[in-house]
Amino acid sequence: MANGCMSNLEVICRLCDLLDRAQQIIRQQAELLSMHGVETDDKALERQRGELLAEIERST
């Protein structure tokens, strides 16, 4: 845009892109942790991560 401001649609597109990137990073981190046998005792973090990723998938 001429005035340097993004439209609402452009902002939404950028946010969606960031969400996709964050999801990829979360999945890669989970894979690395799993590969090295790193997990929490009560599995709370793993459950929360799974719930977050499921919610992201439902929203896309």
mmCIF file of C-alpha atoms in Angstrom:
data_model
loop_
_atom_site.group_PDB
_atom_site.id
_atom_site.type_symbol
_atom_site.label_atom_id
_atom_site.label_comp_id
_atom_site.label_asym_id
_atom_site.label_seq_id
_atom_site.Cartn_x
_atom_site.Cartn_y
_atom_site.Cartn_z
ATOM 1 C CA MET A 1 0.000 0.000 0.000
ATOM 2 C CA ALA A 2 1.125 3.539 -0.718
ATOM 3 C CA ASN A 3 0.940 4.716 2.904
ATOM 4 C CA GLY A 4 2.889 1.725 4.255
ATOM 5 C CA CYS A 5 -0.039 0.316 6.226
ATOM 6 C CA MET A 6 -1.201 -3.241 5.794
ATOM 7 C CA SER A 7 -4.829 -4.013 5.144
ATOM 8 C CA ASN A 8 -6.728 -6.244 7.546
ATOM 9 C CA LEU A 9 -6.508 -9.080 5.035
ATOM 10 C CA GLU A 10 -2.735 -8.679 4.795
ATOM 11 C CA VAL A 11 -2.445 -8.772 8.581
ATOM 12 C CA ILE A 12 -4.568 -11.931 8.734
ATOM 13 C CA CYS A 13 -2.456 -13.569 6.005
ATOM 14 C CA ARG A 14 0.742 -12.700 7.881
ATOM 15 C CA LEU A 15 -0.666 -14.067 11.133
ATOM 16 C CA CYS A 16 -1.710 -17.297 9.411
ATOM 17 C CA ASP A 17 1.787 -17.651 7.994
ATOM 18 C CA LEU A 18 3.304 -17.133 11.434
ATOM 19 C CA LEU A 19 0.938 -19.720 12.907
ATOM 20 C CA ASP A 20 1.961 -22.236 10.241
ATOM 21 C CA ARG A 21 5.634 -21.593 10.957
ATOM 22 C CA ALA A 22 5.096 -21.921 14.703
ATOM 23 C CA GLN A 23 3.301 -25.229 14.178
ATOM 24 C CA GLN A 24 6.235 -26.535 12.121
ATOM 25 C CA ILE A 25 8.704 -25.489 14.810
ATOM 26 C CA ILE A 26 6.637 -27.100 17.576
ATOM 27 C CA ARG A 27 6.455 -30.362 15.610
ATOM 28 C CA GLN A 28 10.213 -30.332 14.934
ATOM 29 C CA GLN A 29 10.980 -29.672 18.595
ATOM 30 C CA ALA A 30 8.657 -32.494 19.660
ATOM 31 C CA GLU A 31 10.361 -34.850 17.218
ATOM 32 C CA LEU A 32 13.821 -33.937 18.538
ATOM 33 C CA LEU A 33 12.748 -34.329 22.158
ATOM 34 C CA SER A 34 11.174 -37.685 21.405
ATOM 35 C CA MET A 35 14.239 -38.840 19.472
ATOM 36 C CA HIS A 36 16.355 -38.220 22.581
ATOM 37 C CA GLY A 37 13.814 -39.677 25.009
ATOM 38 C CA VAL A 38 13.127 -36.338 26.679
ATOM 39 C CA GLU A 39 9.687 -36.121 28.279
ATOM 40 C CA THR A 40 8.081 -34.762 31.416
ATOM 41 C CA ASP A 41 7.277 -37.114 34.298
ATOM 42 C CA ASP A 42 3.545 -36.459 34.226
ATOM 43 C CA LYS A 43 3.380 -35.972 30.426
ATOM 44 C CA ALA A 44 1.543 -32.658 30.978
ATOM 45 C CA LEU A 45 3.731 -30.735 28.534
ATOM 46 C CA GLU A 46 3.310 -33.393 25.880
ATOM 47 C CA ARG A 47 -0.478 -33.358 26.320
ATOM 48 C CA GLN A 48 -0.590 -29.573 26.104
ATOM 49 C CA ARG A 49 1.534 -29.603 22.985
ATOM 50 C CA GLY A 50 -0.731 -32.219 21.378
ATOM 51 C CA GLU A 51 -3.831 -30.219 22.267
ATOM 52 C CA LEU A 52 -2.312 -27.024 20.862
ATOM 53 C CA LEU A 53 -1.359 -28.685 17.586
ATOM 54 C CA ALA A 54 -4.804 -30.280 17.275
ATOM 55 C CA GLU A 55 -6.450 -26.892 17.857
ATOM 56 C CA ILE A 56 -4.215 -25.285 15.222
ATOM 57 C CA GLU A 57 -5.116 -28.008 12.726
ATOM 58 C CA ARG A 58 -8.830 -27.532 13.367
ATOM 59 C CA SER A 59 -8.515 -23.800 12.762
ATOM 60 C CA THR A 60 -6.788 -24.088 9.371
#
